[in-house]
Amino acid sequence: MILTINCGSSTIKFQLFSADLSRVLARGAVNQIGEPGSHLSYRTNGRSLHDARPFPSHHEAFEASIAALLDPKHGAIKSIGEIEAVGHRAVHGADLFVESTLIDDEVIAKMEECVPLAPLHNPPNLIGIREARKLLPGVPQVAVFDTAFNQTLPPKAYLYALPYRFYQEHKIRKYGFHGTSVRFVSQRAAEVLGSPIAALKTVVCHLGNGVTMTAVDGGRAVDTTIGFATFGGVMMGTRSGDIDPGLIFHLNRALGLSLDEIERIIYRESGLLGLSGVSNDMRVVAEQAEAGNEHCRLAMEKFAYMVRGYIGSFAAAMGGINCLVFTAGIGENSPQIRAMACQGLEFLGIRVDEARNRAAVGGKEALPINPVGTSVPVLVVPTDEEKMIAMDTLRLALSGHPN
Ligand code: ADP
C-alpha cells in the first residue's frame, strides 16, 4: 500500500492507496496542530473517527495518524509493514528538482536549500518527511514537487526582464505552482480524448482558491501564470494576481502604507474578496451576484476576463490550442465561470455547450462541455493531486530505493 502525505504549517493530510492505486483505503487529516482546536479526523470504509485533543506538534499528529491507520476498530491496516512506500507533497524544488525523486539525505539537504524560496511551505514538508522516515524506517519515500512540472519552461517564459544577475545570483525567476495537479489533469485529458499527449496543445485552467493557468504543449509545460512567490496571473480568492508593481511604490509613498500592510492587502484582502467586498468563496460571490450585488457581479466578470486573457495568451505562446481543461474547486463546479471565461473565444474554435456545461458539476469523471463536433475539446477534469503523488511514488519505489 502507498501512503501519501501533505504536511502544511498546521495540518497533516494523508491518504492510503491500495497497491494498484485503484482504491483509497483510508484518508484523514490532523488540523490546527499546535493550536487550541487541534483534532484528527479519519475515514475508512464507511467508518470514521474524530479525535479532538491537543496535538502540540507535527510529531504527535503524525504518530496519531499512523495509530489511526492501525486502530483495531477503525484502522485500514494490521501492521505498519503493510505501508510499502510513502509519497510526500513537496512545494518548492526550485531548479534543483525537475521531477519527483526518491528521498535520501542529499535530497533533504537540497530541499533545505530551497527553504528561502518557500519559507512557509517547505519547512512543514521537511518535518513530514523526517517524521515519516523516523516512524517508517527503511520504507522508500518519494518527494513530489509542485514546481517540478514547470521546469520545462523555456528561459523566455521563466525569466523576468530584470538585470540578469538577479536570476544568476539569486535564482529570481518564474517557478510556477500547482504542477502536480496540472500534470495529472493534462494526462487525464489525453487519456479521455484517446490522443497521444504529444499531439495536444492544452491550456489548463486550475481555478481553486489559488489559481494557475498553464500552457502544456505535447505534455510539457511551456508557460504558466504564478511567478516567483505564489503570486501573479489571474486574481485568486484573496490575492490580486497581476498588478502593476508601480502600485506598490505608490501605496507606500503616496498613501503611507508599510510594506507589511501592502503585502497583507495584496495577498489576503484582494482578489474575489477584495473586489466583491463579500467573500473569497466563489459560491458566495455567485449567490450574491445572482441576488443583484453589483460588486460580486464585477468580481466574477474580472475573474473570468483574466482567465480568458491567459487562454488567448497561451494559445498564442503555443501557436494554437486543441484542448482546454478546467479543474479545481471553481473549474470543476462553476458552469457560470467556465461559460464566461470561454465567451468570445470562438475565433480559437472554443465553444461551450450550455447543457453539457451545466451538467458537469462536482463529478468524479472527466467530461467534455464543448458542443459535439466542434474542433477544440473543452473538458472538465477533476484533479487528484494525491493520486498523482501515489502514481509517482509507486513508479519510483518499484525502481529501487536508496535507503
Ligand atoms: P484550493 O486552492 O484551496 O485547493 P479548491 O480547489 O478546493 O481550493 O477550490 C476552492 C474554491 O472552489 C473556493 O473558492 C470555492 O469558491 C470554489 N468552489 C467550490 N465549490 C464551488 C461551486 N459549487 N461553485 C463555485 N465555486 C465553488
Short mmCIF file of C-alpha atoms and ligand atoms in Angstrom, two decimals:
data_model
loop_
_atom_site.label_atom_id
_atom_site.label_comp_id
_atom_site.label_asym_id
_atom_site.label_seq_id
_atom_site.Cartn_x
_atom_site.Cartn_y
_atom_site.Cartn_z
CA MET A 1 0.00 0.00 0.00
CA ILE A 2 1.06 3.57 -0.66
CA LEU A 3 0.66 6.37 1.88
CA THR A 4 0.57 9.96 0.66
CA ILE A 5 1.31 12.84 2.99
CA ASN A 6 0.64 16.53 2.58
CA CYS A 7 2.16 18.39 5.50
CA GLY A 8 1.33 22.09 5.94
CA SER A 9 2.25 24.55 8.67
CA SER A 10 -0.63 23.46 10.93
CA THR A 11 -2.04 20.42 9.11
CA ILE A 12 -1.18 16.90 8.04
CA LYS A 13 -3.39 15.31 5.40
CA PHE A 14 -2.91 11.68 4.44
CA GLN A 15 -4.38 9.03 2.15
CA LEU A 16 -3.73 5.32 1.97
CA PHE A 17 -3.95 3.79 -1.51
CA SER A 18 -4.28 0.15 -2.44
CA ALA A 19 -1.14 -1.25 -4.09
CA ASP A 20 -2.64 -0.92 -7.60
CA LEU A 21 -3.83 2.63 -6.74
CA SER A 22 -7.38 1.76 -7.75
CA ARG A 23 -8.82 2.48 -4.29
CA VAL A 24 -8.34 4.96 -1.47
CA LEU A 25 -8.48 2.70 1.59
CA ALA A 26 -8.37 5.46 4.18
CA ARG A 27 -7.99 9.19 4.38
CA GLY A 28 -7.51 11.55 7.25
CA ALA A 29 -6.23 14.86 8.49
CA VAL A 30 -4.93 16.50 11.62
CA ASN A 31 -5.88 20.16 11.63
CA GLN A 32 -4.84 23.12 13.79
CA ILE A 33 -1.66 21.43 15.01
CA GLY A 34 -0.20 23.43 17.88
CA GLU A 35 -3.44 25.41 18.29
CA PRO A 36 -6.23 25.07 20.88
CA GLY A 37 -8.73 23.40 18.50
CA SER A 38 -6.41 20.68 17.21
CA HIS A 39 -8.15 17.49 16.10
CA LEU A 40 -7.75 14.41 13.96
CA SER A 41 -10.44 13.21 11.57
CA TYR A 42 -10.21 9.95 9.71
CA ARG A 43 -12.36 7.78 7.43
CA THR A 44 -12.06 4.26 6.13
CA ASN A 45 -14.61 2.03 4.53
CA GLY A 46 -17.62 3.94 5.85
CA ARG A 47 -16.21 4.15 9.40
CA SER A 48 -14.96 7.42 10.77
CA LEU A 49 -13.01 8.63 13.74
CA HIS A 50 -12.86 12.09 15.30
CA ASP A 51 -10.25 12.76 17.94
CA ALA A 52 -10.20 16.29 19.38
CA ARG A 53 -7.23 16.69 21.72
CA PRO A 54 -4.02 18.66 21.91
CA PHE A 55 -1.55 17.89 19.15
CA PRO A 56 1.26 20.20 20.23
CA SER A 57 3.47 19.45 17.22
CA HIS A 58 3.62 17.55 13.93
CA HIS A 59 5.33 14.72 15.78
CA GLU A 60 2.25 13.87 17.90
CA ALA A 61 -0.03 14.49 14.90
CA PHE A 62 1.98 12.09 12.77
CA GLU A 63 2.05 9.39 15.45
CA ALA A 64 -1.73 9.71 15.88
CA SER A 65 -2.28 9.46 12.11
CA ILE A 66 -0.31 6.20 11.93
CA ALA A 67 -2.10 4.96 15.08
CA ALA A 68 -5.46 5.69 13.41
CA LEU A 69 -4.42 3.63 10.37
CA LEU A 70 -3.51 0.77 12.74
CA ASP A 71 -6.51 1.14 15.09
CA PRO A 72 -8.08 -2.32 15.66
CA LYS A 73 -11.62 -0.92 15.24
CA HIS A 74 -11.19 1.94 12.75
CA GLY A 75 -7.91 1.07 11.08
CA ALA A 76 -7.19 0.10 7.50
CA ILE A 77 -4.03 -1.94 8.15
CA LYS A 78 -2.93 -4.56 10.64
CA SER A 79 0.76 -3.81 10.70
CA ILE A 80 2.88 -0.85 9.75
CA GLY A 81 4.84 -3.15 7.42
CA GLU A 82 1.87 -3.04 5.01
CA ILE A 83 2.88 0.52 4.03
CA GLU A 84 5.31 -0.15 1.21
CA ALA A 85 6.12 3.41 0.17
CA VAL A 86 5.34 6.98 1.20
CA GLY A 87 4.79 9.91 -1.17
CA HIS A 88 5.17 13.46 0.10
CA ARG A 89 3.77 16.60 -1.41
CA ALA A 90 6.70 18.99 -1.64
CA VAL A 91 6.01 22.58 -2.58
CA HIS A 92 9.23 24.16 -3.83
CA GLY A 93 12.03 22.31 -5.55
CA ALA A 94 13.43 25.43 -7.28
CA ASP A 95 15.60 24.42 -10.25
CA LEU A 96 17.13 21.58 -8.23
CA PHE A 97 14.29 19.14 -8.90
CA VAL A 98 12.92 18.67 -12.39
CA GLU A 99 10.87 15.62 -11.42
CA SER A 100 9.74 13.59 -8.45
CA THR A 101 12.54 11.87 -6.60
CA LEU A 102 13.31 9.17 -4.05
CA ILE A 103 14.29 10.83 -0.80
CA ASP A 104 17.71 10.37 0.75
CA ASP A 105 19.89 12.64 2.92
CA GLU A 106 21.16 14.50 -0.13
CA VAL A 107 17.62 15.25 -1.32
CA ILE A 108 16.73 16.55 2.13
CA ALA A 109 19.79 18.82 2.09
CA LYS A 110 18.76 20.18 -1.32
CA MET A 111 15.22 20.76 -0.07
CA GLU A 112 16.69 22.73 2.83
CA GLU A 113 18.44 24.90 0.23
CA CYS A 114 15.02 25.71 -1.26
CA VAL A 115 13.56 26.94 2.06
CA PRO A 116 14.29 30.65 1.42
CA LEU A 117 12.15 30.40 -1.73
CA ALA A 118 9.15 28.95 0.13
CA PRO A 119 9.63 29.80 3.81
CA LEU A 120 6.03 28.98 4.73
CA HIS A 121 5.70 25.72 2.81
CA ASN A 122 8.99 23.84 2.62
CA PRO A 123 9.73 23.64 6.37
CA PRO A 124 6.49 21.74 7.19
CA ASN A 125 7.11 19.48 4.15
CA LEU A 126 10.51 18.64 5.62
CA ILE A 127 9.02 17.97 9.04
CA GLY A 128 6.62 15.47 7.42
CA ILE A 129 9.48 13.74 5.64
CA ARG A 130 11.59 13.48 8.80
CA GLU A 131 8.69 12.16 10.87
CA ALA A 132 7.79 9.60 8.21
CA ARG A 133 11.39 8.41 7.97
CA LYS A 134 11.51 8.04 11.76
CA LEU A 135 8.26 6.11 12.03
CA LEU A 136 8.69 4.07 8.86
CA PRO A 137 12.42 3.38 8.67
CA GLY A 138 13.59 1.60 5.54
CA VAL A 139 10.38 2.36 3.64
CA PRO A 140 11.05 4.21 0.36
CA GLN A 141 9.90 7.82 0.48
CA VAL A 142 9.29 10.00 -2.54
CA ALA A 143 9.06 13.80 -2.85
CA VAL A 144 6.68 15.13 -5.50
CA PHE A 145 7.35 18.82 -6.17
CA ASP A 146 4.70 21.35 -7.14
CA THR A 147 7.32 23.27 -9.09
CA ALA A 148 8.84 20.32 -10.99
CA PHE A 149 6.36 20.21 -13.88
CA ASN A 150 7.18 23.82 -14.76
CA GLN A 151 10.91 23.17 -15.04
CA THR A 152 10.42 22.63 -18.78
CA LEU A 153 9.53 26.30 -19.30
CA PRO A 154 11.95 27.91 -21.75
CA PRO A 155 14.03 30.88 -20.49
CA LYS A 156 11.90 33.36 -22.46
CA ALA A 157 8.93 32.21 -20.34
CA TYR A 158 10.58 31.88 -16.93
CA LEU A 159 12.90 34.89 -16.96
CA TYR A 160 11.84 38.30 -15.74
CA ALA A 161 13.29 41.19 -17.73
CA LEU A 162 15.34 42.30 -14.74
CA PRO A 163 19.14 42.62 -14.70
CA TYR A 164 20.29 39.07 -15.46
CA ARG A 165 22.36 38.85 -12.29
CA PHE A 166 19.18 38.54 -10.18
CA TYR A 167 18.48 35.27 -11.93
CA GLN A 168 22.10 34.13 -11.87
CA GLU A 169 22.91 35.09 -8.30
CA HIS A 170 19.56 34.89 -6.54
CA LYS A 171 17.50 32.40 -8.59
CA ILE A 172 14.84 35.02 -9.21
CA ARG A 173 12.63 33.64 -11.98
CA LYS A 174 9.15 32.31 -12.58
CA TYR A 175 8.74 28.89 -10.94
CA GLY A 176 5.04 28.13 -11.27
CA PHE A 177 2.92 26.08 -8.87
CA HIS A 178 0.08 23.54 -8.91
CA GLY A 179 2.29 21.49 -11.24
CA THR A 180 1.17 18.16 -9.75
CA SER A 181 -2.46 18.99 -10.45
CA VAL A 182 -1.74 20.31 -13.95
CA ARG A 183 0.31 17.22 -14.83
CA PHE A 184 -2.48 14.93 -13.59
CA VAL A 185 -5.31 16.64 -15.49
CA SER A 186 -3.35 17.12 -18.71
CA GLN A 187 -2.51 13.39 -18.73
CA ARG A 188 -6.15 12.54 -17.93
CA ALA A 189 -7.33 14.79 -20.76
CA ALA A 190 -5.11 12.93 -23.25
CA GLU A 191 -6.44 9.57 -21.94
CA VAL A 192 -10.07 10.68 -22.20
CA LEU A 193 -9.57 12.07 -25.70
CA GLY A 194 -7.69 8.93 -26.75
CA SER A 195 -4.99 11.21 -28.11
CA PRO A 196 -1.22 10.93 -27.75
CA ILE A 197 -0.26 13.69 -25.34
CA ALA A 198 2.45 14.75 -27.80
CA ALA A 199 -0.29 15.94 -30.17
CA LEU A 200 -2.04 18.18 -27.66
CA LYS A 201 -1.68 21.91 -27.17
CA THR A 202 -3.56 22.28 -23.91
CA VAL A 203 -4.36 25.23 -21.71
CA VAL A 204 -5.12 24.06 -18.17
CA CYS A 205 -7.20 26.40 -16.02
CA HIS A 206 -6.62 25.29 -12.39
CA LEU A 207 -9.20 27.52 -10.73
CA GLY A 208 -9.27 26.91 -6.98
CA ASN A 209 -8.67 29.18 -4.07
CA GLY A 210 -5.26 29.51 -5.71
CA VAL A 211 -5.39 29.94 -9.48
CA THR A 212 -2.85 28.75 -12.04
CA MET A 213 -3.12 28.84 -15.81
CA THR A 214 -0.61 26.63 -17.66
CA ALA A 215 0.24 26.11 -21.33
CA VAL A 216 1.06 22.41 -21.86
CA ASP A 217 2.49 21.67 -25.28
CA GLY A 218 2.98 17.99 -26.06
CA GLY A 219 2.76 17.10 -22.35
CA ARG A 220 5.41 19.66 -21.31
CA ALA A 221 4.67 22.92 -19.54
CA VAL A 222 5.82 25.86 -21.68
CA ASP A 223 4.35 28.77 -19.72
CA THR A 224 2.43 29.36 -16.52
CA THR A 225 0.99 32.27 -14.59
CA ILE A 226 2.17 32.04 -10.99
CA GLY A 227 5.61 33.50 -10.77
CA PHE A 228 8.17 33.75 -8.02
CA ALA A 229 6.24 34.00 -4.77
CA THR A 230 2.93 32.11 -5.27
CA PHE A 231 1.68 35.27 -6.87
CA GLY A 232 0.80 36.53 -10.33
CA GLY A 233 -1.57 35.74 -13.16
CA VAL A 234 -5.29 35.52 -12.56
CA MET A 235 -6.83 37.03 -9.40
CA MET A 236 -7.45 34.42 -6.69
CA GLY A 237 -9.59 34.07 -3.56
CA THR A 238 -7.69 36.77 -1.68
CA ARG A 239 -4.68 37.54 -3.95
CA SER A 240 -4.89 40.25 -6.57
CA GLY A 241 -2.99 38.40 -9.29
CA ASP A 242 -1.33 40.61 -11.92
CA ILE A 243 -0.91 44.19 -10.83
CA ASP A 244 1.42 46.94 -11.95
CA PRO A 245 4.34 46.76 -9.46
CA GLY A 246 4.46 50.56 -9.60
CA LEU A 247 1.36 50.39 -7.41
CA ILE A 248 3.39 49.05 -4.52
CA PHE A 249 5.61 52.15 -4.52
CA HIS A 250 2.57 54.39 -4.82
CA LEU A 251 0.77 52.68 -1.92
CA ASN A 252 3.92 53.08 0.13
CA ARG A 253 4.96 56.62 -0.76
CA ALA A 254 1.71 58.40 -1.54
CA LEU A 255 -0.64 56.53 0.82
CA GLY A 256 1.91 55.84 3.56
CA LEU A 257 1.24 52.09 3.81
CA SER A 258 4.08 49.96 5.13
CA LEU A 259 5.44 47.02 3.14
CA ASP A 260 3.82 44.63 5.61
CA GLU A 261 0.46 46.33 5.13
CA ILE A 262 0.77 46.23 1.35
CA GLU A 263 1.71 42.56 1.48
CA ARG A 264 -1.35 41.84 3.61
CA ILE A 265 -3.58 43.76 1.22
CA ILE A 266 -2.42 42.11 -2.00
CA TYR A 267 -2.13 38.57 -0.56
CA ARG A 268 -5.04 38.43 1.88
CA GLU A 269 -7.54 41.19 1.19
CA SER A 270 -7.69 41.34 -2.60
CA GLY A 271 -8.91 39.05 -5.38
CA LEU A 272 -12.52 37.85 -5.14
CA LEU A 273 -12.72 39.06 -1.53
CA GLY A 274 -11.33 42.50 -2.32
CA LEU A 275 -13.44 43.25 -5.37
CA SER A 276 -16.67 41.71 -4.09
CA GLY A 277 -16.29 43.05 -0.56
CA VAL A 278 -18.17 39.90 0.48
CA SER A 279 -16.18 36.67 0.30
CA ASN A 280 -13.20 34.83 -1.13
CA ASP A 281 -15.52 31.89 -1.88
CA MET A 282 -16.86 31.83 -5.43
CA ARG A 283 -20.08 30.13 -4.25
CA VAL A 284 -20.94 33.07 -2.00
CA VAL A 285 -19.86 35.64 -4.59
CA ALA A 286 -22.02 33.94 -7.25
CA GLU A 287 -25.06 33.78 -4.95
CA GLN A 288 -24.76 37.46 -4.10
CA ALA A 289 -24.23 38.37 -7.76
CA GLU A 290 -27.42 36.47 -8.58
CA ALA A 291 -29.19 38.44 -5.85
CA GLY A 292 -28.15 41.69 -7.53
CA ASN A 293 -24.89 42.64 -5.78
CA GLU A 294 -23.04 44.66 -8.41
CA HIS A 295 -19.60 44.26 -6.81
CA CYS A 296 -19.97 40.48 -6.81
CA ARG A 297 -21.00 40.50 -10.45
CA LEU A 298 -17.97 42.62 -11.26
CA ALA A 299 -15.64 40.30 -9.31
CA MET A 300 -16.87 37.33 -11.36
CA GLU A 301 -16.57 39.25 -14.59
CA LYS A 302 -12.99 40.30 -13.81
CA PHE A 303 -12.06 36.76 -12.75
CA ALA A 304 -13.42 35.23 -15.97
CA TYR A 305 -11.86 38.01 -18.06
CA MET A 306 -8.43 37.28 -16.63
CA VAL A 307 -8.84 33.54 -17.30
CA ARG A 308 -9.91 34.29 -20.87
CA GLY A 309 -6.91 36.58 -21.37
CA TYR A 310 -4.49 33.82 -20.44
CA ILE A 311 -6.26 31.25 -22.63
CA GLY A 312 -5.63 33.59 -25.54
CA SER A 313 -2.10 34.42 -24.47
CA PHE A 314 -1.12 30.77 -24.06
CA ALA A 315 -2.78 29.77 -27.33
CA ALA A 316 -0.52 32.39 -28.91
CA ALA A 317 2.52 31.09 -27.00
CA MET A 318 1.90 27.56 -28.33
CA GLY A 319 0.89 28.65 -31.84
CA GLY A 320 -2.57 27.14 -31.30
CA ILE A 321 -4.81 25.32 -28.87
CA ASN A 322 -6.55 21.97 -29.37
CA CYS A 323 -7.61 21.20 -25.80
CA LEU A 324 -8.91 23.37 -22.96
CA VAL A 325 -9.19 21.95 -19.44
CA PHE A 326 -10.98 23.32 -16.39
CA THR A 327 -10.14 21.89 -12.97
CA ALA A 328 -10.05 22.52 -9.16
CA GLY A 329 -12.87 23.91 -6.98
CA ILE A 330 -14.14 26.64 -9.30
CA GLY A 331 -13.11 24.95 -12.55
CA GLU A 332 -14.93 21.73 -11.60
CA ASN A 333 -18.02 23.32 -10.09
CA SER A 334 -18.85 26.65 -11.71
CA PRO A 335 -20.50 26.38 -15.13
CA GLN A 336 -21.04 30.11 -14.99
CA ILE A 337 -17.34 30.98 -14.72
CA ARG A 338 -16.45 28.42 -17.41
CA ALA A 339 -19.01 29.89 -19.81
CA MET A 340 -17.91 33.46 -19.06
CA ALA A 341 -14.23 32.55 -19.50
CA CYS A 342 -14.87 30.99 -22.91
CA GLN A 343 -17.08 33.82 -24.16
CA GLY A 344 -15.74 35.36 -27.35
CA LEU A 345 -13.16 32.62 -27.93
CA GLU A 346 -14.98 31.23 -30.98
CA PHE A 347 -12.15 32.64 -33.12
CA LEU A 348 -9.93 29.98 -31.47
CA GLY A 349 -12.51 27.26 -32.10
CA ILE A 350 -13.57 27.25 -28.44
CA ARG A 351 -17.28 26.83 -27.76
CA VAL A 352 -19.27 25.67 -24.74
CA ASP A 353 -22.48 23.65 -24.90
CA GLU A 354 -24.88 25.05 -22.33
CA ALA A 355 -26.50 21.77 -21.27
CA ARG A 356 -23.22 19.82 -21.11
CA ASN A 357 -21.63 22.67 -19.17
CA ARG A 358 -24.49 22.81 -16.66
CA ALA A 359 -24.33 19.04 -16.16
CA ALA A 360 -20.57 18.91 -15.48
CA VAL A 361 -20.59 19.80 -11.80
CA GLY A 362 -18.95 18.05 -8.87
CA GLY A 363 -18.42 14.78 -10.73
CA LYS A 364 -15.57 12.30 -10.47
CA GLU A 365 -15.23 11.73 -14.22
CA ALA A 366 -13.67 13.94 -16.90
CA LEU A 367 -16.46 15.36 -19.08
CA PRO A 368 -16.49 17.31 -22.36
CA ILE A 369 -18.50 20.54 -22.34
CA ASN A 370 -17.93 21.65 -25.95
CA PRO A 371 -20.75 21.03 -28.45
CA VAL A 372 -20.43 17.68 -30.23
CA GLY A 373 -18.46 18.08 -33.42
CA THR A 374 -16.61 21.31 -32.57
CA SER A 375 -12.89 21.30 -33.13
CA VAL A 376 -11.47 22.13 -29.68
CA PRO A 377 -12.40 19.77 -26.85
CA VAL A 378 -13.24 21.71 -23.70
CA LEU A 379 -13.03 19.35 -20.73
CA VAL A 380 -13.87 19.48 -17.04
CA VAL A 381 -11.32 17.17 -15.41
CA PRO A 382 -11.47 16.57 -11.64
CA THR A 383 -7.98 16.95 -10.28
CA ASP A 384 -6.41 14.44 -7.89
CA GLU A 385 -3.01 15.54 -6.65
CA GLU A 386 -2.84 12.68 -4.13
CA LYS A 387 -3.35 10.12 -6.91
CA MET A 388 -0.56 11.74 -8.94
CA ILE A 389 1.72 11.63 -5.86
CA ALA A 390 0.82 7.97 -5.32
CA MET A 391 1.49 7.18 -9.01
CA ASP A 392 4.97 8.75 -8.88
CA THR A 393 5.66 7.06 -5.55
CA LEU A 394 4.73 3.64 -6.84
CA ARG A 395 6.82 4.09 -10.00
CA LEU A 396 9.90 5.28 -8.12
CA ALA A 397 9.55 2.81 -5.25
CA LEU A 398 9.45 -0.05 -7.75
CA SER A 399 12.61 1.29 -9.37
CA GLY A 400 14.62 0.62 -6.17
CA HIS A 401 15.34 2.95 -3.32
CA PRO A 402 18.49 4.40 -1.83
CA ASN A 403 17.77 3.80 1.91
P1 ADP B 1 -7.52 25.10 -3.01
O1 ADP B 1 -6.81 26.01 -3.96
O2 ADP B 1 -7.58 25.60 -1.60
O3 ADP B 1 -7.13 23.63 -3.15
P2 ADP B 1 -10.04 24.24 -4.19
O4 ADP B 1 -9.53 23.69 -5.45
O5 ADP B 1 -10.66 23.33 -3.20
O6 ADP B 1 -9.02 25.21 -3.47
O7 ADP B 1 -11.12 25.36 -4.59
C1 ADP B 1 -11.75 26.13 -3.64
C2 ADP B 1 -12.66 27.12 -4.36
O8 ADP B 1 -13.62 26.39 -5.11
C3 ADP B 1 -13.43 28.00 -3.38
O9 ADP B 1 -13.06 29.33 -3.60
C4 ADP B 1 -14.85 27.81 -3.77
O10 ADP B 1 -15.38 29.08 -4.03
C5 ADP B 1 -14.82 27.10 -5.11
N1 ADP B 1 -15.99 26.24 -5.25
C6 ADP B 1 -16.22 25.05 -4.66
N2 ADP B 1 -17.46 24.59 -4.99
C7 ADP B 1 -18.00 25.52 -5.82
C8 ADP B 1 -19.24 25.66 -6.51
N3 ADP B 1 -20.19 24.72 -6.42
N4 ADP B 1 -19.43 26.77 -7.28
C9 ADP B 1 -18.48 27.71 -7.37
N5 ADP B 1 -17.30 27.64 -6.76
C10 ADP B 1 -17.06 26.57 -5.98
#
